[in-house]
Coordinates of C-alpha atoms in Angstrom, one line a residue:
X1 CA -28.8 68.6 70.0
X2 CA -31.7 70.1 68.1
X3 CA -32.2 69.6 63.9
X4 CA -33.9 72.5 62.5
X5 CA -34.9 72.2 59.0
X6 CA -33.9 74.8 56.2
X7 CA -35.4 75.0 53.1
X8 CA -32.4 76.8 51.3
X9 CA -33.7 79.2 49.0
X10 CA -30.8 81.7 49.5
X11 CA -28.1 79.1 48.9
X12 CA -26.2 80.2 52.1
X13 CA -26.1 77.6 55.3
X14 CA -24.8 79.6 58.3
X15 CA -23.1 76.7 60.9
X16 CA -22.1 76.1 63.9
X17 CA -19.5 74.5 65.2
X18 CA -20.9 71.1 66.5
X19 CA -24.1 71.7 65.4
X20 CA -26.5 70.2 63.5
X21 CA -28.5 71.4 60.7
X22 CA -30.9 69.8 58.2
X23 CA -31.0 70.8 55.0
X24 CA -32.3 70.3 51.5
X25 CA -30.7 70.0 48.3
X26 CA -31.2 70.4 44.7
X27 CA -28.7 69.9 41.2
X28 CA -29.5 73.5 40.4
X29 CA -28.6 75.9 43.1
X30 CA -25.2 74.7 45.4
X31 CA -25.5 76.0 48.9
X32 CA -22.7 77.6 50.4
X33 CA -22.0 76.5 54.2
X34 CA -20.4 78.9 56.5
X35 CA -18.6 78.8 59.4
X36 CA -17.6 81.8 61.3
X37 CA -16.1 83.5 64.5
X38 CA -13.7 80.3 64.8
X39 CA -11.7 80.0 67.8
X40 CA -7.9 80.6 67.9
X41 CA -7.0 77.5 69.7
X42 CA -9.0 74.7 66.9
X43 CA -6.7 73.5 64.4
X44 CA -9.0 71.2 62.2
X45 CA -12.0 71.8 61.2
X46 CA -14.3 68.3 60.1
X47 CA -17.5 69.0 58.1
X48 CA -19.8 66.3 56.7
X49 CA -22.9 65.7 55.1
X50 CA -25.2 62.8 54.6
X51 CA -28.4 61.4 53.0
X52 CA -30.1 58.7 52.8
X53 CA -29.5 57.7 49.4
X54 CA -29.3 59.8 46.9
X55 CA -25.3 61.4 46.4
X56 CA -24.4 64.7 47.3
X57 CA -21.2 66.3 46.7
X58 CA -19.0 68.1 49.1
X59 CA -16.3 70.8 47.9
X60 CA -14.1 73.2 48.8
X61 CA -14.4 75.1 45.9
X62 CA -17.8 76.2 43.6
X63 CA -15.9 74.2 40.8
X64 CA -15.1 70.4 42.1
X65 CA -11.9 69.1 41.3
X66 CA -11.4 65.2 42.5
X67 CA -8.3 66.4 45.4
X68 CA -10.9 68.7 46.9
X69 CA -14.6 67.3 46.4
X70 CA -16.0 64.2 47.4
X71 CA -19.5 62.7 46.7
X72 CA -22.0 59.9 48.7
X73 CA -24.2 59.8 51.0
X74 CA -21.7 60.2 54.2
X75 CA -19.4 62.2 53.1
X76 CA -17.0 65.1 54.6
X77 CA -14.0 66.9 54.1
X78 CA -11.1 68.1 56.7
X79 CA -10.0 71.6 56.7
X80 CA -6.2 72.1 58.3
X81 CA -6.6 75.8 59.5
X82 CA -4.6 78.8 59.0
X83 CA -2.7 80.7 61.1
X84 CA -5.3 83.5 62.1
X85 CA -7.9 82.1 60.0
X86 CA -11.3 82.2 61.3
X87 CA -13.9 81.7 58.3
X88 CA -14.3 77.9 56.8
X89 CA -16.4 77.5 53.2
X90 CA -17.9 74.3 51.6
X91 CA -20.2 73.9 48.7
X92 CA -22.7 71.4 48.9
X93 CA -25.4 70.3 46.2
X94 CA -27.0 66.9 45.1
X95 CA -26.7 64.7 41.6
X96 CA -30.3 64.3 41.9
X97 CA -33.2 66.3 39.9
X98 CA -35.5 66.5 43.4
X99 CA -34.5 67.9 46.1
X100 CA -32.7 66.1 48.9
X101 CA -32.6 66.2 52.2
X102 CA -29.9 65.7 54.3
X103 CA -27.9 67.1 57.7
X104 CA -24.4 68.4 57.9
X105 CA -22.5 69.6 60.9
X106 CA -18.9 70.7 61.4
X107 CA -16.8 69.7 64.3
X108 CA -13.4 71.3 65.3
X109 CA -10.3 69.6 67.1
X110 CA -7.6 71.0 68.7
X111 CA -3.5 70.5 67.9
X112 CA -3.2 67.6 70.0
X113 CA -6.1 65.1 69.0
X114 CA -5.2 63.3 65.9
X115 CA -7.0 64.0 62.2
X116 CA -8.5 61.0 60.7
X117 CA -7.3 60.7 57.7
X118 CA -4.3 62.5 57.9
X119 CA -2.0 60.0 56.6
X120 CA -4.1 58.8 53.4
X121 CA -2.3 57.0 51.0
X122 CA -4.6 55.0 48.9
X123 CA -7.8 57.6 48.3
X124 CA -7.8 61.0 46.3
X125 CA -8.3 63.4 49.5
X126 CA -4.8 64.8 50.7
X127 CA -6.9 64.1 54.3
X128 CA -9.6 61.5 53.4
X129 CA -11.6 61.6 56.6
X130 CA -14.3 59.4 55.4
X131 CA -15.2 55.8 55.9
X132 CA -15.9 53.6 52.6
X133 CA -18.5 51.4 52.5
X134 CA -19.6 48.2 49.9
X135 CA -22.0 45.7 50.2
X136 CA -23.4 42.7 49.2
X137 CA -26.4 40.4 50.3
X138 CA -23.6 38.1 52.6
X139 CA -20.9 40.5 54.0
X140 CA -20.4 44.5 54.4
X141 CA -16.9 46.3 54.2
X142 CA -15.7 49.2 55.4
X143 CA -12.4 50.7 55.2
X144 CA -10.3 54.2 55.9
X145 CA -7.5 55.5 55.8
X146 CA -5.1 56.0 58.8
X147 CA -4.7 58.9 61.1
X148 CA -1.7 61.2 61.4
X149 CA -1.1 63.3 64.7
X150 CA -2.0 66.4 65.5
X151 CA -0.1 69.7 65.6
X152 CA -0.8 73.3 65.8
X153 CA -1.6 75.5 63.4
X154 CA 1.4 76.8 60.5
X155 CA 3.2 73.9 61.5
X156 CA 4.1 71.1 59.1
X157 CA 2.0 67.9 60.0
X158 CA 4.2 64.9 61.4
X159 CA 5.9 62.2 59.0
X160 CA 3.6 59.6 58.1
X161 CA 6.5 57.3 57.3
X162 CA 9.3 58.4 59.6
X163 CA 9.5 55.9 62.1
X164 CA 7.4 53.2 64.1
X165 CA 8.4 54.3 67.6
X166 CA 5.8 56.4 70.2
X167 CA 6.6 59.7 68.4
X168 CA 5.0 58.5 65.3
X169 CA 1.4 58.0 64.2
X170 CA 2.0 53.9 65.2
X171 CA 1.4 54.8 68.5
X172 CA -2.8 55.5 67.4
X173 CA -5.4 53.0 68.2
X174 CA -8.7 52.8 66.6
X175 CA -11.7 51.7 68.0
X176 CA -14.6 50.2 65.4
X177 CA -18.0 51.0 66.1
X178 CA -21.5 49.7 65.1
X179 CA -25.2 51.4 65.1
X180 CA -28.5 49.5 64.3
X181 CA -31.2 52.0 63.1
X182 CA -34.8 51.1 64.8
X183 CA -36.2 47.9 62.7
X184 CA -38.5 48.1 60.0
X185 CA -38.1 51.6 59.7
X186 CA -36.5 53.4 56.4
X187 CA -37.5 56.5 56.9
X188 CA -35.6 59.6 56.4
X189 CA -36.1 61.4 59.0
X190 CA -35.1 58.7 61.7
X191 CA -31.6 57.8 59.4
X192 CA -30.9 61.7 60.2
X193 CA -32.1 61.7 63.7
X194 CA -29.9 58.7 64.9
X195 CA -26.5 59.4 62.5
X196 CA -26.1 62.2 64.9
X197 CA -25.6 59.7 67.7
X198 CA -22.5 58.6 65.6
X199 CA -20.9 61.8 64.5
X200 CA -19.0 62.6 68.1
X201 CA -16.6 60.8 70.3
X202 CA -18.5 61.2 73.2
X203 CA -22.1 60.3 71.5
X204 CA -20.3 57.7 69.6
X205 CA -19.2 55.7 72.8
X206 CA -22.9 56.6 74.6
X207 CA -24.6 55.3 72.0
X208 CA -22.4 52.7 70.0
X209 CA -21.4 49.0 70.1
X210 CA -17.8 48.8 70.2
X211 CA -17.0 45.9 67.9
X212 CA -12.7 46.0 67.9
X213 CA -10.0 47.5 67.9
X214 CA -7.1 47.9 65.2
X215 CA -3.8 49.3 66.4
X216 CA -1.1 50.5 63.1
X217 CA 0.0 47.3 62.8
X218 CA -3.4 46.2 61.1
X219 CA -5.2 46.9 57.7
X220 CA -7.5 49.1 58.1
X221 CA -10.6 47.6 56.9
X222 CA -13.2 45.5 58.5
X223 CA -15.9 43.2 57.0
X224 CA -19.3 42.4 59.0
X225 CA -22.3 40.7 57.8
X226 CA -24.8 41.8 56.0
X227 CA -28.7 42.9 57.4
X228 CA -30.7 43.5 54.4
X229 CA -33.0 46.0 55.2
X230 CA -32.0 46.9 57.9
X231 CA -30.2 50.3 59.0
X232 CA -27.0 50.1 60.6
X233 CA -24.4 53.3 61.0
X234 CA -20.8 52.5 61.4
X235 CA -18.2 54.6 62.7
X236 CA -14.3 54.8 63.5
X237 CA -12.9 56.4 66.6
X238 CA -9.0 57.0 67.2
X239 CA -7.3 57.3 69.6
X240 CA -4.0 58.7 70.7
X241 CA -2.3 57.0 74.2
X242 CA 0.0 59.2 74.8
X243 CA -2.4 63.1 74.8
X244 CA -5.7 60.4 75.6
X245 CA -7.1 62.6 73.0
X246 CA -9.6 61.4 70.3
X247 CA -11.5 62.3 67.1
X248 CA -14.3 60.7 65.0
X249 CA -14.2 59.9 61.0
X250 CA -17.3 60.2 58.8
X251 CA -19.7 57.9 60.3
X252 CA -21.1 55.7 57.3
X253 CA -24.8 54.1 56.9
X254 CA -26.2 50.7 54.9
X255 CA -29.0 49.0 54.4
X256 CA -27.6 46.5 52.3
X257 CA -30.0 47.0 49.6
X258 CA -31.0 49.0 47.0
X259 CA -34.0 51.4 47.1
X260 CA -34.0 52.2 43.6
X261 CA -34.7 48.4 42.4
X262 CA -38.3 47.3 41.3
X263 CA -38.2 43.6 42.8
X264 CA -36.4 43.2 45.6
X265 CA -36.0 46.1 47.2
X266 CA -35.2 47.6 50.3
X267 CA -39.5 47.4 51.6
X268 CA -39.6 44.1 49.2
X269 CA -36.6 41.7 50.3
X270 CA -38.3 38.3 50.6
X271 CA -38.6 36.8 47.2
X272 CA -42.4 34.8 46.3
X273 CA -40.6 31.5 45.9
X274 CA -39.0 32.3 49.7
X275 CA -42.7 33.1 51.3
X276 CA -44.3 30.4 49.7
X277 CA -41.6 28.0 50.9
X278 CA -41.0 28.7 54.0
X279 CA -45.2 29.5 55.0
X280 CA -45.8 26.0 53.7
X281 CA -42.5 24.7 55.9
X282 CA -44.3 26.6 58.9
X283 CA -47.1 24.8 58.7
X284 CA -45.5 21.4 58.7
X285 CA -43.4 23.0 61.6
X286 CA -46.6 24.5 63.6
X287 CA -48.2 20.5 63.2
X288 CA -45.8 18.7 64.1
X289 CA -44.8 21.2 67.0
X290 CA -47.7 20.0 69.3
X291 CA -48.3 16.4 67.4
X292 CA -44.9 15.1 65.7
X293 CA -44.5 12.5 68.7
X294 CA -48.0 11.4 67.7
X295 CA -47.8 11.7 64.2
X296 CA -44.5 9.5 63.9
X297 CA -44.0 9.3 59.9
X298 CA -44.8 13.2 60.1
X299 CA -42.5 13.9 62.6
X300 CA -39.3 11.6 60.2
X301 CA -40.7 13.3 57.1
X302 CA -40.4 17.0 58.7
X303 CA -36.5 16.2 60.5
X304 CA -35.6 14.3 56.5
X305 CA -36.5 17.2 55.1
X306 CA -34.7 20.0 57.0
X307 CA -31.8 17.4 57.1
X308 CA -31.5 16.3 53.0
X309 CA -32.9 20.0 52.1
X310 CA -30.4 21.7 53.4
X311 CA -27.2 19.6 52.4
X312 CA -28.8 19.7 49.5
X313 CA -28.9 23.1 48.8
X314 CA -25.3 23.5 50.2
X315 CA -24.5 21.2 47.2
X316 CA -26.3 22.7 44.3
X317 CA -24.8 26.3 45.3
X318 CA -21.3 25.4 45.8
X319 CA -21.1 23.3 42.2
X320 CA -23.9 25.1 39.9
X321 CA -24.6 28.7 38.7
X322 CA -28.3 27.8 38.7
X323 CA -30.6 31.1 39.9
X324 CA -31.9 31.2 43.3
X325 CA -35.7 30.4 42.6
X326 CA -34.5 26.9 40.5
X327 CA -32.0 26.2 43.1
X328 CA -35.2 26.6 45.9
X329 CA -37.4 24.3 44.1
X330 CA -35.0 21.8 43.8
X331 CA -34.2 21.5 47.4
X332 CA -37.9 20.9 48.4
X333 CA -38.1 18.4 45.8
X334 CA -34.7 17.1 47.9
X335 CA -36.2 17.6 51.0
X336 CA -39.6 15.5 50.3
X337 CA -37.4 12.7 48.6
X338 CA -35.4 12.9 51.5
X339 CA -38.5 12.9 54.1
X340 CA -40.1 10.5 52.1
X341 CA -36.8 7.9 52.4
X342 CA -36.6 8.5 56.2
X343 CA -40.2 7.2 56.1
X344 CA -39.3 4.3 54.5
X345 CA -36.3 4.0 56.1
X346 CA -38.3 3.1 59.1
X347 CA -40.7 1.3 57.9
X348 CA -38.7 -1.2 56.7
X349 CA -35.7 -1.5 59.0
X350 CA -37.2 0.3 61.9
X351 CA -34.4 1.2 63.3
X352 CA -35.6 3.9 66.4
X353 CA -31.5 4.6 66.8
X354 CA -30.8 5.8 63.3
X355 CA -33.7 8.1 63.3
X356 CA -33.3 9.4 66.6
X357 CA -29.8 10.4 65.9
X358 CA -30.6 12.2 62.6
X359 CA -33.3 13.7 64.8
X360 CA -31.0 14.6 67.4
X361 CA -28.6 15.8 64.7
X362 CA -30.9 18.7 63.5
X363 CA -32.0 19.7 67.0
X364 CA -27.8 19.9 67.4
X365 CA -27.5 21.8 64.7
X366 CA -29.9 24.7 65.7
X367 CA -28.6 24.9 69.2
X368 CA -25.3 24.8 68.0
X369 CA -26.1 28.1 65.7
X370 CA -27.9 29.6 68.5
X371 CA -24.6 29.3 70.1
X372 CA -22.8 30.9 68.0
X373 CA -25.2 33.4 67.4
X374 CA -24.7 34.9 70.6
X375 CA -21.1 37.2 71.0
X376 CA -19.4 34.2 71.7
X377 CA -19.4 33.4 68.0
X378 CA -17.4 37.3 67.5
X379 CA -14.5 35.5 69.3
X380 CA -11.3 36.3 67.3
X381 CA -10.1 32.1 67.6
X382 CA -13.5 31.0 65.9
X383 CA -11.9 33.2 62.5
X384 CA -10.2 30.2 62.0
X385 CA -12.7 27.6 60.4
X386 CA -11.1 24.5 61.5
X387 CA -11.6 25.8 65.2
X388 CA -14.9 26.9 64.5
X389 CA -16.1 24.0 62.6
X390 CA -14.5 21.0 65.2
X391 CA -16.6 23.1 68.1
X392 CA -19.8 23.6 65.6
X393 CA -19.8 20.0 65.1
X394 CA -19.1 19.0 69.0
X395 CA -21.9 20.7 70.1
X396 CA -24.1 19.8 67.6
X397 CA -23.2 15.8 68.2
X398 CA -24.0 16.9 72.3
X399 CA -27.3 16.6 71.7
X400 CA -28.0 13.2 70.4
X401 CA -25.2 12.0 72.7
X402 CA -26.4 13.0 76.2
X403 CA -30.2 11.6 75.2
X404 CA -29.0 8.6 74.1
X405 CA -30.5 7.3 76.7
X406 CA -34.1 8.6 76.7
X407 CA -35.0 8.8 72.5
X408 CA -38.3 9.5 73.4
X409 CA -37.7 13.2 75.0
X410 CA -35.4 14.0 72.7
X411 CA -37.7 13.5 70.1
X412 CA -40.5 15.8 71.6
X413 CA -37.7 18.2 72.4
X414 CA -37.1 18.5 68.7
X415 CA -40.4 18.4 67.6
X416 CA -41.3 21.5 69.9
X417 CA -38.2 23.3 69.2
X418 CA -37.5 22.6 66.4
X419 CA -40.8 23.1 64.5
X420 CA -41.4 26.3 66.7
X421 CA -38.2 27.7 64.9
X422 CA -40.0 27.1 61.6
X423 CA -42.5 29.6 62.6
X424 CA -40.2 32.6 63.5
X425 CA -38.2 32.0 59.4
X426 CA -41.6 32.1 57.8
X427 CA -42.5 35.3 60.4
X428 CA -38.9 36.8 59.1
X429 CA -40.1 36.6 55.5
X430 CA -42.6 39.1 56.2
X431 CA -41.1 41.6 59.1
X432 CA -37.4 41.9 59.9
X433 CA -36.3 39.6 62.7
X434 CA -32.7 39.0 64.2
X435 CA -33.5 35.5 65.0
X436 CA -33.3 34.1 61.3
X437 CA -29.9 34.9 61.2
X438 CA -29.7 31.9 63.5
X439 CA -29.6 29.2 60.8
X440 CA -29.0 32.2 57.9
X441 CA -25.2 32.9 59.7
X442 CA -24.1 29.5 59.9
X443 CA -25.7 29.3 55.8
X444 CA -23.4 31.7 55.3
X445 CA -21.1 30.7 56.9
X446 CA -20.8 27.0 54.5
X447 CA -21.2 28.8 51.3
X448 CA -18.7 31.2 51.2
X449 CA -15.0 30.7 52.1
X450 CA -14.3 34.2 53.3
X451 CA -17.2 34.7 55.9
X452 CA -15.4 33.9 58.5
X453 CA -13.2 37.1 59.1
X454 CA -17.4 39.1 59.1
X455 CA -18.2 40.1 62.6
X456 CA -21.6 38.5 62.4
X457 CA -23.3 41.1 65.4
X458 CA -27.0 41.3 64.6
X459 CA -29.6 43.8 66.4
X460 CA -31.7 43.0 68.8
X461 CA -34.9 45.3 69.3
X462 CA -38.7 45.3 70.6
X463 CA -39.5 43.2 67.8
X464 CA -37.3 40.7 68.5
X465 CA -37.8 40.3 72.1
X466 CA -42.0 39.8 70.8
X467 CA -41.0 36.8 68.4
X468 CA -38.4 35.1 70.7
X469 CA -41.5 35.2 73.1
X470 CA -43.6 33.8 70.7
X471 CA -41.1 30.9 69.8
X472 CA -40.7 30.3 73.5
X473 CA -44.2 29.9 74.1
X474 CA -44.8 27.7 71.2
X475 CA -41.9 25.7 72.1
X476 CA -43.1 25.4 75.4
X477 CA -46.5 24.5 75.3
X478 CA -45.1 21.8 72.6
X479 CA -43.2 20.1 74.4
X480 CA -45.9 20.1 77.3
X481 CA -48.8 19.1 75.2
X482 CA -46.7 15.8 73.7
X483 CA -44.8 15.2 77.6
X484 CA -48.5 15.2 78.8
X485 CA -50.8 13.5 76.1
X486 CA -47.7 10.6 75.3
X487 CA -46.7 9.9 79.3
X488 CA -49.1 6.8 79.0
X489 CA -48.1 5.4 75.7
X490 CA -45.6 3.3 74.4
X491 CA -42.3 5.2 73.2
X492 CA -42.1 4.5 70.1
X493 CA -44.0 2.8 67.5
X494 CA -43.5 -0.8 66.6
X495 CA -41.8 -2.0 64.1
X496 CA -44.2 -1.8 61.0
X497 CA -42.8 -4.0 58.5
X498 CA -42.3 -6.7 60.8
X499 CA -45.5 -6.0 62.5
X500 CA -47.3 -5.9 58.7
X501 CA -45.1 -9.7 58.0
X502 CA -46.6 -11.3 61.6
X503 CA -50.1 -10.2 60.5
X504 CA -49.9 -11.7 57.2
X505 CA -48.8 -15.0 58.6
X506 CA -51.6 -15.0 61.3
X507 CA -54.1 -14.3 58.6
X508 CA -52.7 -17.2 55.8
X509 CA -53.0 -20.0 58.7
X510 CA -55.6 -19.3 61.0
X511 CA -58.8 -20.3 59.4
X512 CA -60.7 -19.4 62.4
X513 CA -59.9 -15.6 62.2
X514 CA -62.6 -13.4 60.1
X515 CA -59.4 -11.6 58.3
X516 CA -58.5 -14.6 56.9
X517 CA -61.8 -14.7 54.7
X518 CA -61.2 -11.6 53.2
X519 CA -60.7 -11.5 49.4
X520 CA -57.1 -10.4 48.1
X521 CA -56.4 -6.8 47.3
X522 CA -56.7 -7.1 43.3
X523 CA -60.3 -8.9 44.1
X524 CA -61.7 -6.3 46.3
X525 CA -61.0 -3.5 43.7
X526 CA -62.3 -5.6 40.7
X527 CA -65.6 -5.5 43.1
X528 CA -65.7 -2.1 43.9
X529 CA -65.2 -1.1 40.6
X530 CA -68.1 -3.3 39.5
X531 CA -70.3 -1.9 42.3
X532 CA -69.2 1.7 40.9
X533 CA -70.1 0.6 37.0
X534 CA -73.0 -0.3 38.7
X535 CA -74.4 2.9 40.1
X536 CA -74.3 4.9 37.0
X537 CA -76.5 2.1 34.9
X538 CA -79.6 3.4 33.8
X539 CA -82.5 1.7 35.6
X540 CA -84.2 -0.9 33.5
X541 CA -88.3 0.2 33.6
X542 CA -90.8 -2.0 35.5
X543 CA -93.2 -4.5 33.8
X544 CA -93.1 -7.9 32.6
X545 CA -89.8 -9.3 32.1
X546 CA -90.6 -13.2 31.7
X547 CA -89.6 -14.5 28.5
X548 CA -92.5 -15.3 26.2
X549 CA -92.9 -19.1 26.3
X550 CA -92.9 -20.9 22.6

């Protein structure tokens, strides 16, 4: 369908009927939509508005009353026509001083598809048609009201409440429906573009991802997770079994963020304390990538860190209010004492099983979330946390299970993987990317008891096929660099303490060896301290210095 743009400087918008037309608003002059020449055989009449996100307000009369008005950014209104009536009148205007610009369009059904909204019991529309939408930085939920059945026009619409059986609106089905806007792109004019993809039945299953399906018997509101910042459009469809007729309700947009805020907005999501965390966990990531193996106390300080870090930071959230930027810098100060203690750890038990399996642990962890970050994890039976959190945890302890037997490619393996991973979150602090909501989903998923019932579906796009190339790649070269450069070496290693207490003896008994000659520790900084003091005397001057004899 085309969009054409009209400046409305006569306050009249002529429509229609499944058309589209964009048009801009002010506070000043309401613009009075049209519809005309309607035919004899459409019974409802659906018109809607939207905008990005300023409010507009939608009425059937010049003077808005709250049973016949309704103001958003998706919003529309139902209009049950008359016997012989064949003319349909909205106002619309915006709250805001500048002008708006938005796209309505009016769709008509006939007597036997079923009117969303027609059996509304808990908002102020007699027919409430529209989808309601709230938000927050973890979860987004929508909600509507149910649909009645259809009937021609001058009759009385059916019971709402009558009965339960197949005569009755219980018989409806609705089918839940998500869009995801192109990434990293907040424009206007795309938002308008692509809602009309989601407006239709037919567009709306061309061009949707069918999430569920709710029959009566369910509450009418669904929760998903949140995308901050990025655009998704979510729409209703129901459907009647017994006519296999359908209609569409409002279809509803989000970005999960604000436009209007200073810091932290919708182009601004990433906090300074986040880039600055996770640029400097990159680089750790990026070394020990293609050296960890090498690089042994590296490699335990990086997995300590991830490991104690993020317990950590579960911890602090769940039993303080601290704000997010304290509760950030405490868990890298967790994470180095925990990196640091891994270190030791080793150094003085060396135990190669104990840090292989915390190794193995975190490399379990992130395939585990990459399992459940596919649709698998949408299954209904993984609402149940127990289920999901006894599968979660036997896929994580896989990992370190099956290489049991060979510690040192599992340690390579994480290495590559897992320090390629910390590459794509820094990437995702600067430019949208699925692929953080990896380790961001399951995040969510421990701090907050209700996540469990979001549907955790997550877009992916152009720029997410380019980064999960680039992580493969890294990954991937590695893992080859390490397999190649550590095929001749010894696994692991030794022991260091041990290895430090055999040298010590060696050196206190055997005369013979040069090392043993060597002054103690305390000794050979007294000297080069001396030999320091020593450079920065002032020459004496040359001449005689032989004491005169008496």
């Amino acid at each position: 369908k085309k969009s054409v743009f009209l400046f409305c400087n006569t306050g009249l918008l002529e429509l229609s009927l499944g058309k589209f037309r964009n048009v801009l608003l002010n506070q000043t002059n309401p613009v009075e939509a049209v519809i005309r020449n309607i035919a004899s055989n459409v019974t409802v009449v659906i018109f809607q508005v939207h905008a990005q996100q300023s409010d507009v307000v939608i009425s059937f009369d010049k003077n808005p009353s709250v049973n016949s008005s309704g103001t958003g950014v998706d919003k529309g209104l139902v209009s049950i026509l008359r016997p012989q009536q064949s003319i349909c009148t909205w106002y619309l205007w915006s709250l805001d001083a500048s002008q708006v610009l938005s796209t309505a369009i009016s769709i008509p059904y006939m007597e036997k598809d079923p009117i969303p909204g027609g059996c509304n019991l808990e908002f102020d529309l007699e027919v409430d048609p529209n989808i309601y939408l709230d938000y927050t930085l973890v979860d987004t939920h929508i909600k509507f009201a149910p649909a009645n059945l259809g009937y021609t026009r001058g009759a009385n619409p059916p019971s709402c409440d009558s009965g339960t059986g197949q005569n009755s609106r219980w018989r409806l089905h609705y089918d839940v429906y998500q869009y995801f806007l192109p990434e990293n792109d907040l424009s206007e004019t795309v938002l308008m573009s692509h809602i009309q993809k989601m407006s239709e039945v037919q567009s709306i299953k061309a061009n949707g991802i069918k999430m569920l399906t709710l029959t009566a018997d369910d509450k009418t509101n669904v929760y998903f997770s949140s995308l901050p910042g990025q655009g998704v459009i979510y729409n209703v469809i129901v459907w009647d079994p017994l006519w296999n007729t359908s209609a569409a309700y409002i279809p509803v947009h989000t970005y999960a963020c604000s436009f209007a805020d200073l810091v932290d907005n919708c182009s601004s999501l990433s906090k300074l304390s986040t880039k600055v965390f996770f640029t400097a966990f990159a680089i750790l990531g990026l070394f020990t990538c293609f050296f960890g193996h090498r690089f042994w106390k590296t490699d335990l300080f990086f997995m300590g860190f991830i490991f104690s870090g993020f317990f950590f930071f579960v911890f602090i959230t769940r039993v303080t209010g601290l704000g997010y930027d304290v509760r950030l810098i405490l868990t890298a100060v967790a994470g180095i004492i925990g990196g640091l203690f891994l270190v030791a750890s080793w150094w003085r038990f060396g135990s190669v099983l104990l840090c292989m399996f915390i190794i193995g642990l975190v490399l379990g962890f992130l395939f585990s979330s990459t399992v459940f970050f596919t649709p698998l994890g949408d299954y209904r039976v993984f609402r149940d946390d127990v289920v999901f959190w006894v599968t979660f945890s036997s896929v994580a302890l896989m990992i370190p299970v099956l290489f049991v037997g060979c510690p040192r490619i599992l340690n390579i393996l994480a290495t590559g993987i897992v320090g390629s991973y910390a590459v794509i979150l820094a990437i995702a602090c600067y430019v949208y990317t699925s692929l953080a909501y990896i380790t961001l989903d399951l995040l969510r998923r421990v701090l907050n008891d209700y996540f469990s019932r979001a549907y955790t579906n997550v877009p992916f796009q152009t720029n997410d096929f380019i980064i999960l190339s680039a992580w493969t790649m890294l990954a991937l070269s590695g893992v080859t660099v390490q397999l190649r450069r550590e095929r001749s070496e010894v696994p692991f290693p030794p022991h260091p303490y041990l290895t430090w207490k055999r040298e010590r003896e060696r050196r206190s008994t055997n005369v013979l060896d040069p090392s043993h000659h060597i002054p103690p520790l305390r000794e050979r900084i007294h000297n080069k301290l001396l030999h320091i003091k020593d450079f920065f005397q002032k020459q004496q001057p040359a001449g005689e210095r032989t004491p005169l004899l008496l």
